[in-house]
CSV table of C-alpha atoms in Angstrom, one decimal:
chain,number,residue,atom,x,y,z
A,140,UNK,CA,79.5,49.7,177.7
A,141,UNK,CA,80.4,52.1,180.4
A,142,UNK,CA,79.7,50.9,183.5
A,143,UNK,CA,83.3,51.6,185.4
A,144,UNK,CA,82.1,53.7,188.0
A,145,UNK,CA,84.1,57.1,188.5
A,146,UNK,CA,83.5,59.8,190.5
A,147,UNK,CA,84.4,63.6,189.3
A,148,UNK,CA,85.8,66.1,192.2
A,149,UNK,CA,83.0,68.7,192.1
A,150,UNK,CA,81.2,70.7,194.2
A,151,UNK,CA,77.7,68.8,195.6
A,152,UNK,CA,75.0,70.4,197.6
A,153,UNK,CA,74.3,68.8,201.6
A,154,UNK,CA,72.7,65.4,202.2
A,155,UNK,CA,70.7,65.0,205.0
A,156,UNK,CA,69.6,61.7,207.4
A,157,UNK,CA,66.2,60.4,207.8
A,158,UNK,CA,64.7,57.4,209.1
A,159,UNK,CA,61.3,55.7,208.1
A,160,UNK,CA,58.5,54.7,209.8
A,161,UNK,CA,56.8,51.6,209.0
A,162,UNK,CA,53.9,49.3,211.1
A,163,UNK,CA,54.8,45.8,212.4
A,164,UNK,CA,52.2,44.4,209.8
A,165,UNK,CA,52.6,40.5,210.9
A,166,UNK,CA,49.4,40.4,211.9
A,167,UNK,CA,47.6,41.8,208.7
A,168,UNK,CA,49.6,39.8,206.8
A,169,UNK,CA,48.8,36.4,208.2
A,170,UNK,CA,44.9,37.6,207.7
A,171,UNK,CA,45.4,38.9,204.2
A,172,UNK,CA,46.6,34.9,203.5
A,173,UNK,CA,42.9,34.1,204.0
A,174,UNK,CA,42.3,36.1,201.0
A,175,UNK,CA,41.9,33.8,198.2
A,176,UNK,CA,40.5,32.8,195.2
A,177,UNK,CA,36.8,34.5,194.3
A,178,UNK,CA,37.2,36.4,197.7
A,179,UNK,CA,40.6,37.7,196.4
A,180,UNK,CA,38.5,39.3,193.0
A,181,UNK,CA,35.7,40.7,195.1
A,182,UNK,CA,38.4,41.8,197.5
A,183,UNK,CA,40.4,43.9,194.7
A,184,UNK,CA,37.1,44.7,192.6
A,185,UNK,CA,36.2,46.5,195.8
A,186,UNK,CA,38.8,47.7,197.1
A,187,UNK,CA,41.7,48.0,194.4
A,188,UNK,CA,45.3,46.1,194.5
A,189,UNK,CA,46.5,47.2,197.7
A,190,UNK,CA,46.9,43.7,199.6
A,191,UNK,CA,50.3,43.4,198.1
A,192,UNK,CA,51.2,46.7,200.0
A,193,UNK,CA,51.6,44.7,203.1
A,194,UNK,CA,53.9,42.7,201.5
A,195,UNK,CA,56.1,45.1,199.4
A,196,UNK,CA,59.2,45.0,200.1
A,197,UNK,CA,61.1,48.2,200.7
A,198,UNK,CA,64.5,49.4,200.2
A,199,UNK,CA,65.4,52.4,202.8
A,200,UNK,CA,68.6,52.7,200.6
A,201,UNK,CA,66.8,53.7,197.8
A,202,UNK,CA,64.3,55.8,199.4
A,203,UNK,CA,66.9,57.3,201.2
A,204,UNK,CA,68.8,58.6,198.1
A,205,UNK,CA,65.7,59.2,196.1
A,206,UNK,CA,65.1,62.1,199.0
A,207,UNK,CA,68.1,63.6,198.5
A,208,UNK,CA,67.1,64.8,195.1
A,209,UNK,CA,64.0,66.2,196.4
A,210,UNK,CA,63.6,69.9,194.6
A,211,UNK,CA,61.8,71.4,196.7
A,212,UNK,CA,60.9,74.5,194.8
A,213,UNK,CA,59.5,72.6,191.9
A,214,UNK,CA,58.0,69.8,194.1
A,215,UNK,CA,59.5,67.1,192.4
A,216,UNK,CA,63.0,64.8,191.8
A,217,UNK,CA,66.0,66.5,190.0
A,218,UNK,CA,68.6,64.1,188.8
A,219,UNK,CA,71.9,65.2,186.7
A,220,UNK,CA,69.6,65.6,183.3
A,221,UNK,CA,66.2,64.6,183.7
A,222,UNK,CA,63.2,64.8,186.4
A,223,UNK,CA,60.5,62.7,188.3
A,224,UNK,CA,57.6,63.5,189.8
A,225,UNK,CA,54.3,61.1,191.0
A,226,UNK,CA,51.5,61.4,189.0
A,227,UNK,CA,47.4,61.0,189.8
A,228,UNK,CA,47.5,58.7,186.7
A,229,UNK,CA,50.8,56.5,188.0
A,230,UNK,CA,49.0,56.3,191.2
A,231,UNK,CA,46.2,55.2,190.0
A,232,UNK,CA,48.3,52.6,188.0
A,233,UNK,CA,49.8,51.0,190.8
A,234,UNK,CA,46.6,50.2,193.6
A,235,UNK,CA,44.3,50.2,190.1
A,236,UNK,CA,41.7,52.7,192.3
A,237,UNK,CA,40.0,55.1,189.6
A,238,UNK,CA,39.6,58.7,190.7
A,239,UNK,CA,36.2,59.5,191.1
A,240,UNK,CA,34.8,62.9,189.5
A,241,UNK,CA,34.5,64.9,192.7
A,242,UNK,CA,36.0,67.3,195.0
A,243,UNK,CA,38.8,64.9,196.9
A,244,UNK,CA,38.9,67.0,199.6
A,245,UNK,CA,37.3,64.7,202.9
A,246,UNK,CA,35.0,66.3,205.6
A,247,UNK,CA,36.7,65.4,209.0
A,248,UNK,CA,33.5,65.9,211.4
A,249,UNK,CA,33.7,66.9,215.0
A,250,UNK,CA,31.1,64.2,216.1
A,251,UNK,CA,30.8,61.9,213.7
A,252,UNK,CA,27.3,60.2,213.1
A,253,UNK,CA,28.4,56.3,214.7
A,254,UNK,CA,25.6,54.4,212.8
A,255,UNK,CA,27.4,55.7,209.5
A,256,UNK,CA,30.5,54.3,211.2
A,257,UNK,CA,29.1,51.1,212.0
A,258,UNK,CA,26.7,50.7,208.7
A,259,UNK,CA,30.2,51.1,206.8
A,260,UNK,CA,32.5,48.9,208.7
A,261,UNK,CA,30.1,46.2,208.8
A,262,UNK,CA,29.8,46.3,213.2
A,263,UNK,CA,26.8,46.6,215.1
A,264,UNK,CA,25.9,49.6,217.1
A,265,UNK,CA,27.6,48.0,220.5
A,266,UNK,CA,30.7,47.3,218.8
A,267,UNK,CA,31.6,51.2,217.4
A,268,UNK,CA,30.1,53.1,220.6
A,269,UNK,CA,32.2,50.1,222.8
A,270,UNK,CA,35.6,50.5,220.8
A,271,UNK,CA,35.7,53.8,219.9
A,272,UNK,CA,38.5,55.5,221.6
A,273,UNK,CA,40.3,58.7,222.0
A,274,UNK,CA,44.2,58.5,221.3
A,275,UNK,CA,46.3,61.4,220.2
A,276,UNK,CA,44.2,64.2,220.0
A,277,UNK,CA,41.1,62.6,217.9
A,278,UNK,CA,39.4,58.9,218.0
A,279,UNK,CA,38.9,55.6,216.3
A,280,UNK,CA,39.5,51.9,216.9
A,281,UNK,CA,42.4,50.5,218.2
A,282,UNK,CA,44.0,47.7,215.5
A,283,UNK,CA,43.7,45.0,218.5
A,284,UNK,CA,39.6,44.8,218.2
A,285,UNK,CA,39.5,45.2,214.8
A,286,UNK,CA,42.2,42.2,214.3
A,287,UNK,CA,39.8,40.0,216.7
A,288,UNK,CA,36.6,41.2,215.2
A,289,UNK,CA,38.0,39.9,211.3
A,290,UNK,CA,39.7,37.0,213.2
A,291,UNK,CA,35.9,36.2,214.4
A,292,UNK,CA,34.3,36.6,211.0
A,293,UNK,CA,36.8,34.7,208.5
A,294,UNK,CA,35.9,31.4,210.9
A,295,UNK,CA,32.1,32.5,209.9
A,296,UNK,CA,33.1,32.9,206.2
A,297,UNK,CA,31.7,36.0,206.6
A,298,UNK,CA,33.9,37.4,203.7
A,299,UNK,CA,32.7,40.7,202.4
A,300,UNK,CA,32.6,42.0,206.1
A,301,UNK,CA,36.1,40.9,206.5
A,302,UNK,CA,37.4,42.2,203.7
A,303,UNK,CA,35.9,45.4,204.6
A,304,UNK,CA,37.8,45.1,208.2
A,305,UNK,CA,41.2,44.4,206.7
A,306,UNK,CA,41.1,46.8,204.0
A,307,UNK,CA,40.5,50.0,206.8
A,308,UNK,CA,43.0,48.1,208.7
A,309,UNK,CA,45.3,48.6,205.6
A,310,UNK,CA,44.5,52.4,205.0
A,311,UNK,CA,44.7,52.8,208.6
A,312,UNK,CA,48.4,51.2,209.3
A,313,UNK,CA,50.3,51.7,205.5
A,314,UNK,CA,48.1,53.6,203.4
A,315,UNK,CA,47.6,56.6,205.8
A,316,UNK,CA,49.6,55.8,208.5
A,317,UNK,CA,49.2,58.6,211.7
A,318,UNK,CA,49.3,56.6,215.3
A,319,UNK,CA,50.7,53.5,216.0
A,320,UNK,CA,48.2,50.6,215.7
A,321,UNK,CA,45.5,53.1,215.6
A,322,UNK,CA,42.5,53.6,212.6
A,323,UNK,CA,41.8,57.1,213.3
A,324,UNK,CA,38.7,59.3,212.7
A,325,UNK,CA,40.2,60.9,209.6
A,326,UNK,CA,40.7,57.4,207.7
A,327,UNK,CA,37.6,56.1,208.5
A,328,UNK,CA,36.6,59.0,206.8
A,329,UNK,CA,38.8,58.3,203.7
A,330,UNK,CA,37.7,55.0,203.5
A,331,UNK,CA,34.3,55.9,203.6
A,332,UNK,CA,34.6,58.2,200.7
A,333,UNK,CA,36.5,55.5,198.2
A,334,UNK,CA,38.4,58.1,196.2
A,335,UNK,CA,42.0,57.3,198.2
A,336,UNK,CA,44.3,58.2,195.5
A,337,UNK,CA,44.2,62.3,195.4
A,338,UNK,CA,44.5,62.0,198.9
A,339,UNK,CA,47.5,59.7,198.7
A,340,UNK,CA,49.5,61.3,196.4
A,341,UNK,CA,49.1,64.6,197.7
A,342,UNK,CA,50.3,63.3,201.4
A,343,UNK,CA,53.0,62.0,199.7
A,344,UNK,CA,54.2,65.6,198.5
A,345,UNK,CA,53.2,67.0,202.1
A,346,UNK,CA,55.6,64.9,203.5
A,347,UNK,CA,58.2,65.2,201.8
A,348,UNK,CA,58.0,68.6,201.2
A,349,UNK,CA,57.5,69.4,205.3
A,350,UNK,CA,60.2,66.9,206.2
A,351,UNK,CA,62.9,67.7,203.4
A,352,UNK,CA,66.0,68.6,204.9
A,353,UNK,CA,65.0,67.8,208.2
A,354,UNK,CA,66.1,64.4,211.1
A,355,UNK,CA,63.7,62.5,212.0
A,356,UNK,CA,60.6,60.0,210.5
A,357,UNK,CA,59.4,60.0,207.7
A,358,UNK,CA,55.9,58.2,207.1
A,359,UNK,CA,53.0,58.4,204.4
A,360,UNK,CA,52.8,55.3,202.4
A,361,UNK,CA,56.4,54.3,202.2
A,362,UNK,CA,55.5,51.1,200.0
A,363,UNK,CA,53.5,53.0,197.3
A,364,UNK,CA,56.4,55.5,196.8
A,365,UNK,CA,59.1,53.2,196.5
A,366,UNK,CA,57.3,51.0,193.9
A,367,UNK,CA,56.9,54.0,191.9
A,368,UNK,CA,60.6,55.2,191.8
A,369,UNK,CA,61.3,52.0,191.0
A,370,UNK,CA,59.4,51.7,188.1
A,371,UNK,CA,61.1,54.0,186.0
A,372,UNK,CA,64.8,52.6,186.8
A,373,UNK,CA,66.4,50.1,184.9
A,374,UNK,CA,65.0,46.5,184.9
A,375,UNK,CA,68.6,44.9,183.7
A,376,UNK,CA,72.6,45.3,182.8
A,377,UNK,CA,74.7,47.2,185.0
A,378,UNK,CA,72.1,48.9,187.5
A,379,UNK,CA,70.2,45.5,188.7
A,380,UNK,CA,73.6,43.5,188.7
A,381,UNK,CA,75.5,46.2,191.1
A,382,UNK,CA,73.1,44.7,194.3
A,383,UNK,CA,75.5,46.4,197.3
A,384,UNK,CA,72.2,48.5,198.4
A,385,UNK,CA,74.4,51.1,200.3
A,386,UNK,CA,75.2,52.0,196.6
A,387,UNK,CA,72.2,53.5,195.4
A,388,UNK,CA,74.2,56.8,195.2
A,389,UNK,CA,76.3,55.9,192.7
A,390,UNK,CA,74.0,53.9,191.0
A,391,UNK,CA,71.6,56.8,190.4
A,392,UNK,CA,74.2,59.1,189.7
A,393,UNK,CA,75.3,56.8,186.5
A,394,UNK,CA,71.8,57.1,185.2
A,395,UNK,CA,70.9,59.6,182.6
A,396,UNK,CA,67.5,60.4,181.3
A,397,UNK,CA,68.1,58.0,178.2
A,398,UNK,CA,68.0,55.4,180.7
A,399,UNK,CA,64.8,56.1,183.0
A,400,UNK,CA,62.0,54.1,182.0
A,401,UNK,CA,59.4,56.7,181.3
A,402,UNK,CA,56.6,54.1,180.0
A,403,UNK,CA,56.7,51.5,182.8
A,404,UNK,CA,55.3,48.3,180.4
A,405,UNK,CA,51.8,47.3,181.4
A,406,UNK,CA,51.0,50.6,182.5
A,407,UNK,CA,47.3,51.1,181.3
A,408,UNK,CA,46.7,54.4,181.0
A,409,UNK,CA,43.2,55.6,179.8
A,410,UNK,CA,43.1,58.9,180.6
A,411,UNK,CA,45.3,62.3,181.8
A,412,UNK,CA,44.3,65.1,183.8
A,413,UNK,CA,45.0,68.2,181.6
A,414,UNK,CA,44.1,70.6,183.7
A,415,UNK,CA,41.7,71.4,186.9
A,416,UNK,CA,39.6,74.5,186.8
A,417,UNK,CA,42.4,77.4,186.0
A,418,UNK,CA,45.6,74.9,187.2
A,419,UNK,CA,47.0,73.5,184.2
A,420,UNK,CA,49.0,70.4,184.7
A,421,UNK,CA,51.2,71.2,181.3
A,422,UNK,CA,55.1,70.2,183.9
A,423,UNK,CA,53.5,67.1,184.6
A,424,UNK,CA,53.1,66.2,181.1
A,425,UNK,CA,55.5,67.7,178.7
A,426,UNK,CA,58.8,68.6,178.3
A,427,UNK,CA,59.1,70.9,175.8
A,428,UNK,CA,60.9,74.1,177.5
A,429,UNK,CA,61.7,74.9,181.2
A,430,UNK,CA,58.0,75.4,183.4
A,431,UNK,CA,56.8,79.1,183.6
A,432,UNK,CA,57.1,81.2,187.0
A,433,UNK,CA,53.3,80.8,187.0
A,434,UNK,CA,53.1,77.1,187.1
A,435,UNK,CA,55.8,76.7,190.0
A,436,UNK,CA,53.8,78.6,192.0
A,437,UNK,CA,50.8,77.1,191.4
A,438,UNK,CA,52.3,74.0,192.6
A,439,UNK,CA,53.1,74.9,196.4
A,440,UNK,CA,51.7,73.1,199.3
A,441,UNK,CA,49.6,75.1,201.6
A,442,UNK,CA,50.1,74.8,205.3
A,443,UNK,CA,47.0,74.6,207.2
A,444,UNK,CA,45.1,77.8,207.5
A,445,UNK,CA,47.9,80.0,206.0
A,446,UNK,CA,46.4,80.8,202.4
A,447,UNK,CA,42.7,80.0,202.8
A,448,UNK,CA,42.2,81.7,199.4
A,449,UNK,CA,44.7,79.5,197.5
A,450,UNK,CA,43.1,76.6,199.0
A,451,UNK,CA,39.7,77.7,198.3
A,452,UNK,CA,41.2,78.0,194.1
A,453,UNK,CA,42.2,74.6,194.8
A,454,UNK,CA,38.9,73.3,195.9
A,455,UNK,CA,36.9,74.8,193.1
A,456,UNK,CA,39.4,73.1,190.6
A,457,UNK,CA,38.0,70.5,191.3
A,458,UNK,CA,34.9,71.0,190.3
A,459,UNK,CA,36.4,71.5,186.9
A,460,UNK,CA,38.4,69.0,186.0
A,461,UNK,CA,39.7,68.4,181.9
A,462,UNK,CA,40.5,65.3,180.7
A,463,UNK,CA,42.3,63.9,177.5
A,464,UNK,CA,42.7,60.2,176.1
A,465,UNK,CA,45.6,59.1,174.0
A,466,UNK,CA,43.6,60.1,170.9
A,467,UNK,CA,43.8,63.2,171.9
A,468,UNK,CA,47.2,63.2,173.6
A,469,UNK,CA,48.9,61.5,170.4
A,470,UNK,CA,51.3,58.3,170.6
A,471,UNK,CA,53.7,58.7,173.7
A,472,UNK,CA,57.3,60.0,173.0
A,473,UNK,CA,59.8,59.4,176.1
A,474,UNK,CA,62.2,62.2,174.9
A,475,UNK,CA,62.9,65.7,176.3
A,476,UNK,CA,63.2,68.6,173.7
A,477,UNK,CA,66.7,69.6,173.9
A,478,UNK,CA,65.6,72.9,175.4
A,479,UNK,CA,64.2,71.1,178.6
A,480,UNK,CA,67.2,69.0,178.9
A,481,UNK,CA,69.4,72.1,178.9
A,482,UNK,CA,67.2,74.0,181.6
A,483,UNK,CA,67.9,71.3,184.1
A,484,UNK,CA,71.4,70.9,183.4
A,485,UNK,CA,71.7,74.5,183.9
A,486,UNK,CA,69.4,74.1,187.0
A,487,UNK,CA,72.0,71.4,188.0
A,488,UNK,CA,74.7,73.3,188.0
A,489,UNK,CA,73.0,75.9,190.3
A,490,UNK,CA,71.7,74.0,193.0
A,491,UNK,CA,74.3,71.1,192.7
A,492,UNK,CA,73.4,67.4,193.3
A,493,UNK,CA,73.7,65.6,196.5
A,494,UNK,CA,76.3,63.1,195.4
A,495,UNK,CA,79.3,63.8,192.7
A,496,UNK,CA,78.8,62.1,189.5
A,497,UNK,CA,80.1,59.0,187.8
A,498,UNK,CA,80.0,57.7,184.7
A,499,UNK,CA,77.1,56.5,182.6
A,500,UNK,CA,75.9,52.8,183.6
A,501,UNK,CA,74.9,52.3,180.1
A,502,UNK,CA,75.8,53.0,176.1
A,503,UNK,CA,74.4,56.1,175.7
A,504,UNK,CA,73.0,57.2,172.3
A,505,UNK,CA,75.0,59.2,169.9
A,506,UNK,CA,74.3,62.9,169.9
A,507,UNK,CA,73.6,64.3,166.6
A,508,UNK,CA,74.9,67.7,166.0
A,509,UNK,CA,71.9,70.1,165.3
A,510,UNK,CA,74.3,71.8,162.6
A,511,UNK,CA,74.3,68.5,160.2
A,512,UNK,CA,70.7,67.5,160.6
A,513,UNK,CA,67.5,69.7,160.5
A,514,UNK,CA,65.8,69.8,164.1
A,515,UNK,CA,62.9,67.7,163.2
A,516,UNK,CA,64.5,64.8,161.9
A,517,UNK,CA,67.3,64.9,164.7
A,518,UNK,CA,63.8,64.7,167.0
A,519,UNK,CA,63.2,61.7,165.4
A,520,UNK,CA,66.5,59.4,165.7
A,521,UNK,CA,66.9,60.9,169.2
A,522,UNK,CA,63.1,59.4,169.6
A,523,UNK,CA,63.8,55.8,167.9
A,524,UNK,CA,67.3,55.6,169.7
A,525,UNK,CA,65.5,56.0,173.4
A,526,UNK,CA,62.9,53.3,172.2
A,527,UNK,CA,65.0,50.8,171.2
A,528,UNK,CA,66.9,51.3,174.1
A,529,UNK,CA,64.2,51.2,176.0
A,530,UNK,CA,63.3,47.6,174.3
A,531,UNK,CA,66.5,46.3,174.8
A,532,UNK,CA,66.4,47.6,178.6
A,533,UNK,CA,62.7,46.1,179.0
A,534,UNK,CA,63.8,42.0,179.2
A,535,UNK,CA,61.5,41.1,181.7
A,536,UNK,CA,57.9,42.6,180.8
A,537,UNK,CA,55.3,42.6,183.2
A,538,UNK,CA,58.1,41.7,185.7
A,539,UNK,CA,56.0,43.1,189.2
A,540,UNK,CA,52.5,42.1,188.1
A,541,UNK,CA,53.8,38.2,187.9
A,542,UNK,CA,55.9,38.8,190.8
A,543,UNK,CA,52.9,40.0,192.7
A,544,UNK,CA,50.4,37.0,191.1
A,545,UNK,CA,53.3,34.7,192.3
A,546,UNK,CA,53.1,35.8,195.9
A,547,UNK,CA,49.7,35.5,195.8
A,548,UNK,CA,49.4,32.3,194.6
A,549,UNK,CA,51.9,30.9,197.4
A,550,UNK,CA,49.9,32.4,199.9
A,551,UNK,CA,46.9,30.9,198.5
A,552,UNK,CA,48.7,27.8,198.3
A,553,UNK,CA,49.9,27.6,201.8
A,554,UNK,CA,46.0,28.2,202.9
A,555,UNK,CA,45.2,25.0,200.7
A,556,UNK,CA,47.7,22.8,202.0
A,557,UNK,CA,46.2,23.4,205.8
């Protein structure tokens, strides 16, 4: 097996510092321990699995080098011979939150309508018009009251109202974070709507994509980005035993696509968006050749007010959107046609990497010489060898969902032993 790490002297493109801005979430925390039991069903039949947000942990390490591969023309990850990008559906996977069929896009009002506000929240009248505060340029509650107000209704059992508080509390401070220890007008909004997820993964891009390359903070939901990198890496051998963090560099240099897990097990995937209205989503699902001129440039972000009829095409997308099941889609195949794998090598070797590369981590598959073997078939043993490996990679199935039943479980332990 491979796994002496070597660097080669070649040429890499410039890395960049960042920091990352997270919430003290102590305080959430010791509230979502109260969280237990049939309360902790309704809680996630309501709002989705995104307690365990609080609780992630994070590796900066990891996020920090995963940046560094940023591409921002295509709007996605590059690595030496393969590429990642966050999908709706993985999204969707991960705080199992459905997207609702309408346009995601959330109306921000100038003077919001407070007995919506309080009708939604659970508070009376006196409460919202009492607590609602300007702060940076717009208004909303300040965490402090809202951490009281749950503190007051979990000693009155009052569970469905205090699940509702500390689930805005947790769009408001990790999911969409914007001012410190503040739930602004714009996630009350969000929350109000229930369709998070095109809204999350699209501030994910935004921030990325207006930070890349640039000193300072990042934010966005830092916990929900790193837990899907870090489903596709390795889940055993030489990349989980090399635990120095500060070597994330190397270790995702010695990866190579035969390695990425591409089918993260447990991932229950009912449906793919194929397309909305006249944007087709055909980079985000196969890899068959290099992406046409047209899609990249379908795929930019638009900066506030700068292309109001691009954004106006995007809205009415919506409207339309196309949908296929895996009957439809065919079984999955985790392998690249040759012909994509050669576009990004080539693209590799014109925009460089950000760190030099090392050897494989792991056996890699024989390559079978197209002159020997008819294409098909050579498809098909390319196919079977990435599946096995990805079998013998896999040794620990369903490894996050127990870990995050298992932290659940102590928490509602440690509520029944006081």
């Amino acid at each position: 097996m491979a796994n002496n790490v070597t660097a080669t002297k070649e040429a890499t493109k410039r890395t960049f510092t960042c920091s990352f801005f997270r919430e003290n979430m102590t305080h959430l925390i010791q509230l979502s321990t109260l969280v237990t039991g049939h309360n902790l069903d309704e809680f996630r039949k309501t709002y989705g699995h995104i307690l365990h947000m609080l609780t992630s942990h994070i590796d900066e390490w990891a996020l920090y080098t995963l940046l560094q591969f940023y591409d921002s023309e295509l709007r996605c990850f590059t690595f030496r011979d393969y590429q990642l990008a966050p999908t709706l559906e993985e999204y969707v996977d991960i705080l199992k939150i459905k997207v609702q069929r309408k346009i995601p896009f959330v109306c921000v009002p100038e003077k919001p309508r407070m007995d919506r506000i309080a009708g939604a929240l659970y508070l009376s009248m006196k409460d919202v018009t009492g607590n609602w505060k300007p702060n940076g340029g717009t208004h909303g509650f300040h965490v402090k009251f809202l951490i009281k107000k749950a503190d007051t209704l979990a000693v009155e059992k009052k569970w469905k109202e205090f699940n509702t508080l500390l689930a805005v509390m947790i769009y408001g401070l990790v999911l969409f974070p914007n001012i410190l220890n503040f739930v602004d007008l714009a996630v009350v909004c969000l929350f109000m709507d229930q369709n998070p997820v095109p809204t999350l993964l699209a501030d994910t891009y935004y921030t990325i994509h207006s930070r890349y390359g640039k000193k300072g903070s990042i934010g966005g939901c830092l916990p929900l980005l790193y837990e899907w990198f870090t489903s596709h890496l390795p889940k055993s051998g030489p990349f989980v035993t090399t635990k120095d963090s500060q070597k994330w560099p190397q270790r995702i240099m010695g990866l190579t696509e035969n390695d990425i897990v591409w089918c993260p097990t447990g991932m229950g995937i009912e449906e793919v968006i194929t397309s909305c209205g006249t944007f087709d989503n055909v980079p985000l699902i196969g890899t068959k050749d290099k992406p046409l001129d047209k899609e990249i440039f379908e795929s930019i972000c638009f900066e506030k007010g700068t292309d109001l009829e691009g954004l106006e095409k995007v809205r009415s997308a919506w409207n339309c959107i196309h949908t296929d099941d895996q009957t439809s889609l065919g079984e999955k195949i985790a392998i690249a046609n040759q012909a994509y794998t050669n576009w990004v090598e080539e693209r590799v070797k014109d925009r460089l990497l950000p760190f030099p590369k090392v050897n494989p981590l792991y056996e890699q598959p024989s390559k079978v010489p197209n002159a020997t073997m008819p294409a098909k078939n050579c498809i098909q043993v390319n196919m079977e060898s990435t599946q096995l490996h990805e079998k013998r990679s896999d040794v620990r199935p369903k490894h996050d969902l127990v870990d995050q039943i298992r932290v659940e479980l102590t928490h509602e332990a440690k509520v029944l032993k006081e």
